[in-house]
Each structure stands twice: as C-alpha cells, then as structure tokens.
Coordinates of N, CA and C in Angstrom, one line a residue:
X1 N -51.0 -19.6 -107.7 CA -51.2 -18.7 -106.5 C -49.9 -18.6 -105.8
X2 N -49.4 -17.4 -105.4 CA -48.3 -17.0 -104.9 C -48.2 -17.4 -103.5
X3 N -47.4 -18.2 -103.1 CA -47.2 -18.6 -101.7 C -46.6 -17.7 -100.7
X4 N -47.3 -17.7 -99.4 CA -46.8 -16.8 -98.2 C -46.1 -17.6 -97.1
X5 N -45.1 -17.3 -96.7 CA -44.5 -18.0 -95.7 C -43.9 -17.0 -94.7
X6 N -44.1 -17.4 -93.3 CA -43.5 -16.6 -92.1 C -42.6 -17.7 -91.3
X7 N -41.2 -17.1 -91.3 CA -40.1 -17.9 -90.8 C -39.7 -17.6 -89.5
X8 N -39.6 -18.5 -88.5 CA -38.7 -18.2 -87.2 C -37.6 -19.2 -87.0
X9 N -36.4 -18.8 -87.2 CA -35.3 -19.9 -87.1 C -34.6 -19.5 -85.9
X10 N -34.1 -20.6 -85.0 CA -33.5 -20.5 -83.7 C -32.3 -21.4 -83.9
X11 N -31.2 -20.8 -83.8 CA -29.9 -21.5 -84.0 C -29.0 -21.5 -82.8
X12 N -28.6 -22.4 -82.1 CA -27.7 -22.3 -81.0 C -26.7 -23.3 -81.1
X13 N -25.5 -23.0 -80.6 CA -25.1 -21.8 -79.9 C -24.4 -20.7 -80.7
X14 N -24.8 -20.5 -82.2 CA -24.1 -19.6 -83.0 C -24.3 -18.4 -82.3
X15 N -23.6 -17.4 -82.6 CA -23.4 -15.8 -82.0 C -24.5 -15.1 -82.7
X16 N -25.0 -14.3 -81.8 CA -26.5 -13.4 -82.4 C -26.1 -12.9 -83.8
X17 N -27.0 -12.9 -84.8 CA -26.9 -12.3 -86.0 C -28.1 -11.8 -86.5
X18 N -28.4 -10.8 -87.4 CA -29.6 -10.2 -88.0 C -29.2 -10.2 -89.5
X19 N -30.3 -10.5 -90.2 CA -30.3 -10.7 -91.6 C -31.4 -9.9 -92.1
X20 N -30.9 -8.5 -92.1 CA -31.9 -7.7 -92.6 C -32.3 -7.6 -94.0
X21 N -31.4 -8.1 -94.6 CA -31.6 -8.3 -96.2 C -32.9 -9.1 -96.7
X22 N -33.4 -10.1 -95.8 CA -34.2 -11.0 -95.9 C -35.6 -10.3 -95.9
X23 N -35.7 -9.2 -95.2 CA -37.0 -8.7 -95.0 C -37.7 -8.3 -96.4
X24 N -37.0 -8.1 -97.5 CA -37.5 -7.8 -98.8 C -38.1 -9.1 -99.4
X25 N -37.5 -10.1 -98.9 CA -38.2 -11.6 -99.6 C -39.5 -12.1 -98.5
X26 N -39.9 -11.1 -97.7 CA -41.1 -11.6 -96.7 C -40.8 -12.7 -95.9
X27 N -39.4 -12.8 -95.5 CA -39.0 -13.6 -94.4 C -38.7 -13.1 -93.1
X28 N -39.0 -13.6 -91.8 CA -38.6 -13.0 -90.8 C -37.4 -14.1 -90.1
X29 N -36.1 -13.5 -90.0 CA -35.3 -14.7 -89.5 C -34.5 -14.2 -88.3
X30 N -34.3 -14.9 -87.2 CA -33.5 -14.4 -86.3 C -32.5 -15.5 -85.8
X31 N -31.3 -15.2 -85.4 CA -30.4 -16.3 -84.8 C -30.0 -15.8 -83.6
X32 N -30.4 -16.8 -82.3 CA -30.0 -16.1 -81.0 C -29.1 -17.1 -80.4
X33 N -28.4 -16.7 -79.4 CA -27.4 -17.4 -78.6 C -27.8 -17.5 -77.3
X34 N -28.2 -18.6 -76.6 CA -28.4 -18.6 -75.2 C -27.3 -18.4 -74.3
X35 N -27.4 -17.5 -73.3 CA -26.4 -17.4 -72.1 C -26.4 -18.5 -71.2
X36 N -27.2 -19.5 -71.2 CA -27.2 -20.6 -70.4 C -26.6 -21.7 -71.0
X37 N -25.2 -22.2 -70.4 CA -24.7 -23.3 -71.1 C -25.3 -24.6 -71.1
X38 N -26.4 -24.6 -70.2 CA -27.2 -26.1 -70.2 C -27.9 -26.3 -71.7
X39 N -28.1 -25.0 -72.3 CA -28.9 -25.1 -73.7 C -27.9 -25.4 -74.7
X40 N -26.8 -25.9 -74.7 CA -26.0 -25.9 -75.7 C -26.3 -26.9 -76.5
X41 N -26.9 -28.3 -75.9 CA -27.1 -29.4 -76.9 C -28.5 -29.3 -77.1
X42 N -29.3 -28.0 -77.0 CA -30.7 -28.0 -77.5 C -30.8 -28.2 -79.0
X43 N -31.8 -28.9 -79.4 CA -31.9 -29.0 -80.8 C -32.2 -27.7 -81.5
X44 N -31.5 -27.7 -82.8 CA -31.7 -26.3 -83.7 C -32.9 -26.7 -84.4
X45 N -33.7 -25.7 -84.9 CA -34.9 -25.8 -85.6 C -35.4 -24.7 -86.4
X46 N -36.1 -24.7 -87.6 CA -36.6 -23.6 -88.1 C -38.2 -23.8 -88.3
X47 N -38.9 -22.7 -87.9 CA -40.3 -22.9 -88.0 C -40.6 -22.0 -89.1
X48 N -41.6 -22.5 -90.0 CA -42.1 -21.8 -91.2 C -43.8 -22.0 -91.2
X49 N -44.2 -21.0 -91.7 CA -45.7 -21.0 -91.8 C -46.2 -20.7 -93.6
X50 N -46.6 -21.6 -94.2 CA -46.8 -21.6 -95.5 C -48.2 -21.7 -95.9
X51 N -48.7 -21.3 -96.9 CA -50.1 -21.3 -97.6 C -50.2 -21.7 -99.0
X52 N -51.2 -22.2 -99.2 CA -51.5 -22.4 -100.7 C -53.0 -22.3 -100.9
X53 N -53.3 -22.4 -102.2 CA -54.8 -22.2 -102.5 C -55.1 -23.2 -103.7
X54 N -56.1 -23.9 -103.7 CA -56.5 -24.9 -104.8 C -58.0 -24.2 -105.4
X55 N -58.0 -24.3 -106.4 CA -59.4 -23.7 -107.0 C -59.9 -24.9 -108.0
X56 N -61.3 -25.3 -107.9 CA -61.7 -26.4 -108.7 C -63.1 -25.9 -109.3
X57 N -63.5 -26.6 -110.3 CA -65.1 -26.3 -110.7 C -65.8 -27.2 -110.4
X58 N -67.3 -27.2 -110.3 CA -68.1 -28.0 -109.8 C -68.1 -29.4 -110.7
X59 N -68.4 -30.5 -109.8 CA -68.3 -31.6 -110.5 C -69.6 -32.5 -110.5
X60 N -70.7 -31.8 -109.9 CA -72.0 -32.2 -110.2 C -73.0 -31.2 -110.7
X61 N -74.0 -31.7 -111.3 CA -75.1 -30.8 -111.9 C -76.4 -31.4 -111.6
X62 N -77.5 -30.7 -111.2 CA -78.9 -31.4 -110.8 C -79.7 -30.6 -111.9
X63 N -80.9 -31.2 -112.2 CA -81.8 -30.7 -113.1 C -83.2 -31.1 -112.6
X64 N -84.1 -30.1 -112.5 CA -85.3 -30.5 -112.3 C -86.5 -30.4 -113.2
X65 N -87.0 -31.4 -113.5 CA -88.1 -31.4 -114.6 C -89.6 -31.6 -113.9
X66 N -90.3 -30.7 -114.3 CA -91.6 -30.8 -113.8 C -92.7 -30.9 -114.8
X67 N -93.9 -31.6 -114.4 CA -94.9 -32.0 -115.3 C -96.3 -31.4 -114.5
X68 N -97.0 -30.9 -115.3 CA -98.5 -30.4 -114.5 C -99.5 -30.4 -115.6
X69 N -100.7 -30.7 -115.1 CA -101.8 -30.9 -115.8 C -103.0 -30.8 -115.0
X70 N -104.3 -30.6 -115.4 CA -105.6 -30.2 -114.7 C -106.7 -30.9 -115.6
X71 N -107.4 -31.6 -114.8 CA -108.5 -32.6 -115.6 C -109.7 -32.6 -114.6
X72 N -110.8 -33.1 -115.0 CA -111.8 -33.0 -114.1 C -112.3 -34.2 -113.1
X73 N -111.4 -35.2 -113.3 CA -111.3 -36.3 -112.5 C -109.8 -36.5 -112.0
X74 N -109.7 -37.4 -110.9 CA -108.6 -37.6 -110.3 C -107.8 -38.5 -111.2
X75 N -108.5 -39.8 -111.7 CA -108.2 -40.6 -112.7 C -107.4 -39.9 -113.9
X76 N -108.1 -39.3 -114.4 CA -107.9 -38.4 -115.9 C -106.5 -37.7 -115.6
X77 N -106.4 -36.8 -114.5 CA -105.2 -36.0 -114.1 C -104.1 -36.9 -114.0
X78 N -104.1 -38.0 -113.3 CA -103.2 -38.9 -112.9 C -102.5 -39.5 -114.0
X79 N -103.7 -40.1 -114.9 CA -103.0 -40.9 -116.1 C -102.1 -40.0 -116.9
X80 N -102.9 -38.7 -117.2 CA -102.1 -37.7 -118.2 C -100.7 -37.3 -117.7
X81 N -100.5 -37.1 -116.3 CA -99.2 -36.7 -115.6 C -98.3 -37.8 -115.6
X82 N -98.8 -39.1 -115.3 CA -98.1 -40.3 -115.2 C -97.3 -40.8 -116.6
X83 N -98.2 -40.5 -117.7 CA -97.6 -41.0 -119.1 C -96.3 -40.1 -119.2
X84 N -96.5 -38.7 -119.1 CA -95.2 -38.1 -119.3 C -94.1 -38.3 -118.5
X85 N -94.4 -38.5 -117.2 CA -93.4 -38.9 -116.0 C -92.5 -40.1 -116.4
X86 N -93.4 -40.9 -116.8 CA -92.7 -42.3 -117.4 C -91.9 -42.2 -118.5
X87 N -92.2 -41.4 -119.3 CA -91.2 -41.1 -120.7 C -90.0 -40.4 -120.1
X88 N -90.1 -39.5 -119.1 CA -89.0 -38.7 -118.5 C -88.0 -39.7 -117.9
X89 N -88.6 -40.6 -117.2 CA -87.8 -41.5 -116.3 C -87.1 -42.3 -117.3
X90 N -88.0 -42.9 -118.4 CA -87.2 -43.7 -119.2 C -86.2 -43.0 -120.1
X91 N -86.3 -41.8 -120.5 CA -85.5 -40.9 -121.2 C -84.0 -40.9 -120.2
X92 N -84.2 -40.7 -119.0 CA -83.1 -40.7 -118.2 C -82.4 -42.1 -117.9
X93 N -83.0 -43.0 -117.9 CA -82.5 -44.5 -117.9 C -81.7 -44.7 -119.0
X94 N -82.2 -44.4 -120.1 CA -81.8 -44.7 -121.5 C -80.3 -44.1 -121.6
X95 N -80.0 -42.9 -120.7 CA -78.7 -42.3 -120.9 C -77.8 -42.7 -119.9
X96 N -78.2 -43.8 -119.1 CA -77.2 -44.5 -118.3 C -77.3 -43.9 -116.8
X97 N -78.4 -43.2 -116.4 CA -78.4 -42.6 -115.1 C -79.0 -43.6 -114.4
X98 N -78.6 -43.8 -113.1 CA -78.8 -44.8 -112.2 C -80.1 -44.2 -111.4
X99 N -80.9 -45.4 -110.8 CA -82.2 -44.8 -110.0 C -81.8 -43.8 -108.7
X100 N -80.5 -44.3 -108.2 CA -80.1 -43.5 -107.2 C -79.7 -41.9 -107.2
X101 N -79.8 -41.8 -108.7 CA -79.4 -40.2 -108.8 C -80.8 -39.5 -109.2
X102 N -82.0 -40.2 -109.1 CA -83.1 -39.5 -109.6 C -84.1 -39.9 -108.3
X103 N -84.9 -38.8 -108.2 CA -85.8 -38.5 -107.2 C -87.2 -38.1 -107.8
X104 N -88.4 -38.4 -107.3 CA -89.7 -37.9 -107.9 C -90.6 -37.8 -106.8
X105 N -91.3 -36.6 -107.2 CA -92.5 -36.1 -106.0 C -93.6 -35.7 -106.8
X106 N -94.8 -36.1 -106.2 CA -96.0 -35.7 -106.9 C -97.0 -34.9 -105.8
X107 N -97.6 -34.0 -106.6 CA -98.5 -33.0 -105.7 C -99.8 -33.1 -106.4
X108 N -101.0 -33.4 -105.7 CA -102.4 -33.2 -106.2 C -103.3 -32.4 -105.4
X109 N -103.8 -31.5 -105.9 CA -104.8 -30.5 -105.3 C -106.1 -30.3 -106.1
X110 N -106.8 -29.6 -105.6 CA -108.3 -29.4 -106.3 C -108.5 -27.5 -106.4
X111 N -108.7 -27.5 -107.6 CA -109.0 -25.8 -107.9 C -110.3 -26.0 -108.4
X112 N -111.3 -25.5 -107.7 CA -112.7 -25.4 -108.3 C -113.2 -26.8 -108.7
X113 N -113.5 -26.9 -110.0 CA -114.0 -28.1 -110.4 C -113.0 -28.9 -111.1
X114 N -111.8 -28.7 -111.1 CA -110.7 -29.2 -111.7 C -109.7 -29.7 -110.6
X115 N -109.1 -30.8 -110.9 CA -107.9 -31.6 -110.1 C -106.8 -31.2 -110.8
X116 N -105.9 -30.8 -110.2 CA -104.5 -30.2 -110.5 C -103.4 -31.1 -110.0
X117 N -102.5 -32.0 -110.8 CA -101.6 -32.7 -110.4 C -100.1 -32.0 -110.9
X118 N -99.2 -31.9 -110.1 CA -98.0 -31.6 -110.5 C -96.7 -32.8 -110.1
X119 N -95.8 -33.2 -111.0 CA -94.8 -34.0 -110.7 C -93.6 -33.3 -110.8
X120 N -92.6 -33.6 -110.0 CA -91.1 -33.1 -110.1 C -90.1 -34.2 -110.1
X121 N -89.3 -34.3 -111.1 CA -88.4 -35.3 -111.2 C -86.8 -34.5 -110.8
X122 N -86.1 -34.8 -110.0 CA -84.8 -34.2 -109.9 C -83.9 -35.2 -110.3
X123 N -82.9 -34.9 -111.3 CA -81.9 -35.8 -111.9 C -80.5 -35.2 -111.5
X124 N -79.3 -35.9 -111.0 CA -78.0 -35.4 -110.7 C -77.2 -36.3 -111.6
X125 N -76.3 -35.4 -112.2 CA -75.3 -35.9 -113.3 C -74.0 -35.5 -113.0
X126 N -73.2 -36.4 -113.3 CA -71.6 -36.3 -113.0 C -70.9 -35.9 -114.4
X127 N -71.7 -36.2 -115.5 CA -71.5 -36.1 -116.7 C -72.0 -34.8 -117.3
X128 N -71.5 -33.7 -117.7 CA -72.4 -32.5 -118.0 C -73.0 -32.6 -119.5
X129 N -72.1 -33.3 -120.3 CA -72.6 -33.6 -121.7 C -73.7 -34.5 -121.7
X130 N -73.8 -35.5 -120.8 CA -74.9 -36.4 -120.7 C -76.3 -35.6 -120.2
X131 N -76.0 -34.5 -119.2 CA -77.1 -33.8 -118.9 C -77.6 -32.9 -120.1
X132 N -76.8 -32.4 -120.9 CA -77.3 -31.5 -122.1 C -78.1 -32.4 -122.9
X133 N -77.5 -33.8 -123.3 CA -78.5 -34.6 -124.1 C -79.8 -35.0 -123.6
X134 N -79.9 -35.2 -122.3 CA -81.2 -35.6 -121.8 C -82.1 -34.2 -121.9
X135 N -81.5 -33.1 -121.4 CA -82.4 -32.0 -121.5 C -83.0 -31.7 -122.9
X136 N -82.2 -31.7 -124.0 CA -82.4 -31.4 -125.3 C -83.6 -32.4 -125.7
X137 N -83.4 -33.7 -125.2 CA -84.4 -34.8 -125.8 C -85.9 -34.2 -125.2
X138 N -85.8 -34.0 -123.9 CA -87.1 -33.7 -123.2 C -87.6 -32.4 -123.7
X139 N -86.8 -31.5 -124.1 CA -87.3 -30.1 -124.6 C -88.1 -30.4 -125.9
X140 N -87.3 -31.2 -126.8 CA -87.7 -31.8 -128.0 C -89.0 -32.3 -128.3
X141 N -89.1 -33.5 -127.3 CA -90.1 -34.4 -127.4 C -91.4 -34.1 -126.5
X142 N -91.3 -33.3 -125.7 CA -92.4 -33.2 -124.8 C -93.1 -31.8 -125.1
X143 N -94.4 -31.6 -124.8 CA -95.1 -30.4 -124.9 C -94.9 -29.3 -123.9
X144 N -95.2 -28.2 -123.8 CA -95.3 -27.1 -122.9 C -95.7 -27.5 -121.4
X145 N -96.6 -28.5 -121.3 CA -96.9 -29.1 -120.0 C -95.7 -29.3 -119.1
X146 N -94.3 -29.6 -119.7 CA -93.4 -30.0 -119.1 C -92.3 -29.2 -119.0
X147 N -91.8 -28.8 -117.9 CA -90.8 -27.7 -117.7 C -89.3 -28.2 -117.3
X148 N -88.3 -27.8 -118.2 CA -87.0 -28.2 -117.9 C -86.4 -27.1 -117.0
X149 N -85.9 -27.3 -115.8 CA -85.4 -26.1 -115.1 C -83.8 -25.7 -115.5
X150 N -83.3 -24.8 -115.1 CA -82.1 -24.5 -115.2 C -81.1 -25.3 -114.3
X151 N -80.0 -25.7 -115.1 CA -79.1 -26.8 -114.4 C -78.4 -25.9 -113.1
X152 N -78.3 -26.9 -112.0 CA -77.8 -26.3 -110.7 C -76.5 -27.1 -110.5
X153 N -75.4 -26.3 -110.7 CA -74.0 -27.0 -110.7 C -73.5 -26.9 -109.1
X154 N -72.8 -27.9 -108.7 CA -72.5 -27.9 -107.4 C -71.1 -28.7 -107.1
X155 N -70.6 -28.8 -105.9 CA -69.3 -29.5 -105.6 C -69.8 -30.6 -104.8
X156 N -69.6 -31.8 -105.0 CA -69.8 -33.1 -104.4 C -68.8 -33.1 -103.0
X157 N -69.2 -33.7 -102.0 CA -68.5 -33.8 -100.8 C -67.2 -34.4 -101.1
X158 N -67.1 -35.3 -102.0 CA -65.7 -36.0 -102.5 C -64.9 -35.0 -102.9
X159 N -65.4 -34.2 -104.0 CA -64.7 -33.1 -104.6 C -63.9 -32.3 -103.6
X160 N -64.9 -31.7 -102.6 CA -64.4 -30.8 -101.6 C -63.3 -31.3 -100.7
X161 N -63.6 -32.4 -100.4 CA -62.4 -33.0 -99.4 C -61.1 -33.2 -100.2
X162 N -61.0 -33.7 -101.4 CA -59.9 -33.7 -102.2 C -59.2 -32.4 -102.4
X163 N -60.0 -31.2 -102.5 CA -59.3 -29.8 -102.7 C -58.7 -29.8 -101.5
X164 N -59.5 -29.8 -100.2 CA -59.0 -29.6 -98.9 C -57.4 -30.2 -98.9
X165 N -57.5 -31.6 -99.1 CA -56.4 -32.3 -99.0 C -55.0 -31.8 -99.8
X166 N -55.6 -31.3 -101.2 CA -54.5 -30.8 -102.0 C -54.0 -29.4 -101.6
X167 N -54.8 -28.6 -100.9 CA -54.4 -27.3 -100.5 C -53.5 -27.6 -99.2
X168 N -53.8 -28.4 -98.4 CA -53.0 -28.9 -97.2 C -51.6 -29.2 -97.6
X169 N -51.5 -30.1 -98.6 CA -50.2 -30.6 -99.0 C -49.5 -29.7 -99.8
X170 N -50.0 -28.9 -100.5 CA -49.4 -27.9 -101.3 C -48.8 -26.8 -100.3
X171 N -49.5 -26.6 -99.2 CA -49.0 -25.7 -98.2 C -47.6 -26.1 -97.5
X172 N -47.6 -27.4 -97.2 CA -46.5 -28.2 -96.6 C -45.3 -28.0 -97.3
X173 N -45.6 -28.2 -98.7 CA -44.5 -28.2 -99.7 C -43.9 -26.6 -100.0
X174 N -44.9 -25.6 -99.9 CA -44.4 -24.3 -99.9 C -43.4 -24.1 -98.7
X175 N -44.1 -24.5 -97.5 CA -43.3 -24.4 -96.4 C -41.9 -24.9 -96.3
X176 N -41.8 -26.1 -96.8 CA -40.6 -26.9 -97.1 C -39.6 -26.1 -97.9
X177 N -40.1 -25.7 -99.0 CA -39.0 -25.1 -100.0 C -38.8 -23.6 -99.1
X178 N -39.4 -23.0 -98.6 CA -38.9 -21.8 -97.9 C -38.0 -22.1 -96.6
X179 N -38.1 -23.2 -96.0 CA -37.2 -23.6 -94.8 C -36.0 -24.0 -95.4
X180 N -36.0 -24.7 -96.6 CA -34.7 -25.1 -97.3 C -33.9 -23.9 -97.6
X181 N -34.5 -22.8 -98.3 CA -33.9 -21.6 -98.6 C -33.3 -20.8 -97.3
X182 N -34.1 -20.9 -96.3 CA -33.6 -20.2 -95.1 C -32.3 -20.9 -94.5
X183 N -32.5 -22.3 -94.7 CA -31.4 -23.2 -94.0 C -30.1 -22.8 -94.7
X184 N -30.0 -22.7 -96.0 CA -28.9 -22.6 -96.9 C -28.4 -21.1 -96.6
X185 N -29.3 -20.2 -96.4 CA -29.0 -19.0 -95.9 C -28.2 -18.8 -94.6
X186 N -28.7 -19.5 -93.7 CA -27.9 -19.6 -92.3 C -26.7 -20.6 -92.3
X187 N -26.3 -21.2 -93.6 CA -25.3 -22.1 -93.6 C -25.5 -23.5 -93.0
X188 N -26.9 -23.9 -92.9 CA -27.2 -25.0 -92.3 C -27.9 -25.9 -93.2
X189 N -27.9 -27.3 -92.7 CA -28.7 -28.3 -93.7 C -30.1 -28.5 -93.1
X190 N -31.0 -28.7 -93.9 CA -32.4 -28.7 -93.4 C -32.4 -30.2 -93.0
X191 N -33.1 -30.5 -91.8 CA -33.1 -32.0 -91.3 C -34.8 -32.5 -91.5
X192 N -35.0 -33.3 -90.8 CA -36.6 -34.1 -90.9 C -37.5 -33.1 -90.1
X193 N -38.7 -33.1 -90.7 CA -39.5 -32.2 -89.9 C -39.9 -32.7 -88.4
X194 N -40.3 -31.8 -87.6 CA -40.3 -32.0 -86.3 C -41.8 -32.0 -85.7
X195 N -42.6 -31.2 -86.5 CA -43.9 -30.9 -86.2 C -44.7 -30.3 -87.5
X196 N -45.9 -30.8 -87.8 CA -46.9 -30.1 -88.8 C -48.1 -29.9 -88.2
X197 N -48.4 -28.6 -88.3 CA -49.8 -28.4 -87.8 C -50.6 -27.3 -88.7
X198 N -51.9 -27.8 -89.1 CA -52.7 -27.1 -90.0 C -53.4 -25.9 -89.2
X199 N -53.1 -24.6 -89.4 CA -53.5 -23.6 -88.5 C -54.8 -23.0 -89.0
X200 N -55.1 -22.9 -90.1 CA -56.3 -22.2 -90.8 C -56.7 -23.0 -92.1
X201 N -58.0 -23.0 -92.4 CA -58.5 -23.5 -93.7 C -59.9 -22.6 -93.9
X202 N -59.8 -22.1 -95.4 CA -60.9 -21.4 -95.8 C -61.3 -21.8 -97.0
X203 N -62.7 -21.6 -97.4 CA -63.2 -21.7 -98.7 C -64.2 -20.7 -99.1
X204 N -64.1 -20.3 -100.3 CA -65.0 -19.5 -100.9 C -65.3 -19.6 -102.4
X205 N -66.5 -19.1 -102.9 CA -66.9 -19.4 -104.2 C -66.4 -18.3 -105.1
X206 N -66.3 -18.7 -106.4 CA -65.8 -17.6 -107.6 C -66.9 -17.1 -108.1
X207 N -68.1 -17.8 -108.3 CA -69.2 -17.3 -108.8 C -70.5 -17.8 -108.2
X208 N -71.4 -17.1 -108.1 CA -72.8 -17.6 -107.6 C -73.2 -18.6 -108.5
X209 N -73.8 -19.5 -107.7 CA -74.6 -20.7 -108.5 C -76.0 -20.4 -108.7
X210 N -76.5 -20.6 -110.0 CA -77.9 -20.5 -110.6 C -78.8 -21.1 -109.7
X211 N -80.1 -20.6 -109.5 CA -81.1 -21.3 -108.8 C -81.5 -22.3 -109.2
X212 N -81.7 -22.6 -110.4 CA -82.2 -23.9 -111.0 C -83.6 -24.2 -111.1
X213 N -84.4 -23.1 -110.7 CA -85.8 -23.5 -110.6 C -86.2 -22.8 -111.8
X214 N -86.0 -21.9 -112.8 CA -86.6 -21.2 -113.7 C -86.6 -22.4 -115.0
X215 N -87.8 -22.3 -115.8 CA -87.8 -23.2 -117.0 C -86.7 -22.7 -117.9
X216 N -86.3 -23.6 -118.6 CA -85.1 -23.2 -119.1 C -85.2 -22.8 -120.7
X217 N -86.3 -23.7 -121.4 CA -86.5 -23.7 -122.9 C -84.9 -23.6 -123.7
X218 N -84.8 -22.4 -124.2 CA -83.5 -22.7 -124.9 C -82.3 -21.9 -124.3
X219 N -82.6 -21.3 -123.3 CA -81.5 -20.3 -122.4 C -80.3 -21.0 -122.5
X220 N -79.2 -20.0 -122.6 CA -77.9 -20.9 -122.5 C -77.7 -21.3 -121.0
X221 N -76.5 -22.3 -120.9 CA -76.3 -22.9 -119.9 C -75.7 -21.8 -118.6
X222 N -75.7 -21.7 -117.5 CA -75.1 -20.7 -116.5 C -73.8 -21.2 -116.4
X223 N -72.9 -20.3 -116.0 CA -71.4 -20.4 -116.0 C -71.3 -21.5 -114.8
X224 N -70.2 -22.3 -114.8 CA -69.8 -23.5 -113.9 C -69.1 -22.6 -112.8
X225 N -69.8 -22.9 -111.5 CA -69.1 -22.1 -110.4 C -67.9 -22.9 -109.9
X226 N -66.8 -22.2 -109.5 CA -65.6 -22.5 -108.8 C -65.4 -22.4 -107.4
X227 N -64.9 -23.2 -106.8 CA -64.8 -23.0 -105.1 C -63.1 -23.1 -105.1
X228 N -62.7 -22.2 -104.2 CA -61.3 -22.0 -103.8 C -61.1 -22.5 -102.4
X229 N -60.3 -23.5 -102.3 CA -60.0 -23.9 -100.8 C -58.6 -23.7 -100.4
X230 N -58.2 -22.8 -99.4 CA -57.0 -22.5 -98.9 C -56.5 -23.1 -97.6
X231 N -55.3 -23.3 -97.4 CA -54.6 -23.9 -96.1 C -53.6 -23.1 -95.5
X232 N -53.3 -23.1 -94.3 CA -52.1 -22.4 -93.7 C -51.5 -23.2 -92.7
X233 N -50.1 -23.5 -92.9 CA -49.9 -24.6 -91.9 C -48.5 -24.2 -91.3
X234 N -48.2 -24.6 -90.0 CA -47.0 -24.1 -89.6 C -46.2 -25.6 -89.3
X235 N -45.0 -25.5 -89.7 CA -44.2 -26.7 -90.0 C -42.7 -26.4 -89.2
X236 N -42.1 -27.2 -88.5 CA -40.8 -27.2 -87.5 C -40.0 -28.1 -88.3
X237 N -38.9 -27.7 -88.8 CA -37.7 -28.6 -89.3 C -36.5 -28.3 -88.3
X238 N -35.7 -29.6 -88.2 CA -34.7 -29.7 -87.4 C -33.3 -28.9 -88.4
X239 N -32.5 -28.4 -87.8 CA -31.2 -28.0 -88.6 C -29.9 -28.7 -88.3
X240 N -29.4 -28.8 -89.2 CA -27.9 -29.6 -88.9 C -26.8 -28.5 -89.4
X241 N -25.6 -28.5 -88.6 CA -24.6 -27.5 -89.0 C -23.8 -28.0 -90.3
X242 N -23.6 -27.3 -91.4 CA -22.9 -28.0 -92.5 C -21.6 -28.3 -92.2
X243 N -20.9 -27.2 -91.2 CA -19.4 -27.4 -90.9 C -19.1 -28.7 -90.1
X244 N -20.0 -29.2 -89.6 CA -19.7 -30.6 -88.6 C -19.4 -31.7 -90.0
X245 N -18.6 -32.6 -89.7 CA -18.4 -33.8 -90.8 C -18.5 -34.9 -89.7
X246 N -19.0 -35.7 -90.6 CA -19.2 -37.1 -90.0 C -17.7 -37.8 -89.6
X247 N -17.9 -38.3 -88.5 CA -16.7 -39.0 -88.0 C -16.7 -40.5 -88.5

C-alpha cells in the first residue's frame, strides 16, 4: 500500500524559506525564523504524519454439525442421537482437535406423539486442511440425519492484535523515511524521535463472511475473508544542522 505523510518542519534560526517544489510530492514544508532572540536555542524539529495498512486472511474456522431424529419414546430418540453424536466427537478427537475447541448442545421437544431431539456440535479449527478432512469423513460416513454446516471463517483476537501492531509499526517506519527525506532537503540531519502518537486506527473487511448455518453436502468452500487494519501516526524528530562540526 502507498503510504501518505503530512510534514511540518520548524527550523530556527534559519531565514524564512518556501519549498514550493515539494507540493507535488505530497509534503507540506515550511521554514520560519523567530523575531524573538530568546528562541535562538529552541530545539529544531520536524513533524511527520505517516499511514500504513496491513491486510490478513482469517486464521480460524468453525463448523456446526447437527444431528436430528424423532422416535416414539424419549429413550429411543436419545439413544439414536447419542450414537451419532459420539461418532462425531470421536472423529473430531482423532484429528487432533482438543475438547476446548468443541462445544455440544442438545434440544428435546415433543411433536404430537413423537419426541424430537436435535444435537449441535460446534468445532473450531486453526488448520483449514484438518477441517476439510473432518467434514469429508462426516459427510461420507453418516446418513442424512446429520447436517454439516458451511464453514465460518473468522479472525482470532490474537491475529487482529498482531495486525494492529504491524500497521502501527509500519506507519512509524513510513513517517521516519519521509522525515529523513525532508531533513536532507533542508540541509539538516535527522535526530532521534521526540514524540510518537497514534492518531487513528481503522479496520474493515474485504469480503463478507458466510453464515455457516446451511447444510453443506458437497458445496464448494466459501472464500476466506480478509481484514485490513490501518494506522495513522504523528511523529516528531529533532533536527541537527549539517554545517555544524563537532569540536
């Protein structure tokens, strides 16, 4: 992504100058001279505003697997659903999914003379290939009383935080590069940073995530969504005159 920077440079006590040629480079630069002799020792600095964007794909995917059946008694429907439910959980464990990434819910209600039970298993994967293998096994081995939902891709909190940090660091790097170019243009040497402030952060999705509630059968996988994180920072650097020689 192309970075943007807004620059304000204050250099004292150099005579007033304007650098109109810099406007075509997206930089705003001014050099001013104070009329007050007390400000002669005032620190020289350049202030830069830099931006950066980081885009990353989802790193997690969840799948909902539902089992439903109807029987004349509670025991019959419970046993029928439980057998299929145990097979689903066993298949998930055999593929290395820990219990903490699996949740189970059961629903039982009566319809006329029939008892209806539905169970839902939600499994979260960090390995997309593993998710595909588990779904393929369940679709192949179980009958139509089992519904494998469409995968739901999302970003973990850890992934989002990492993207935000990377965007902020890149924005500071872009600001430093711009400040270095400006200092060279003004015949100065860029010194250490005086202040770093993150002024704005934004996030947006590149694609809509799928609902994940539909029965999948053999339908193709949805596109993996991406999130873009942006950061805008303001950085102040000190300036040193190149003409000054060390004693």
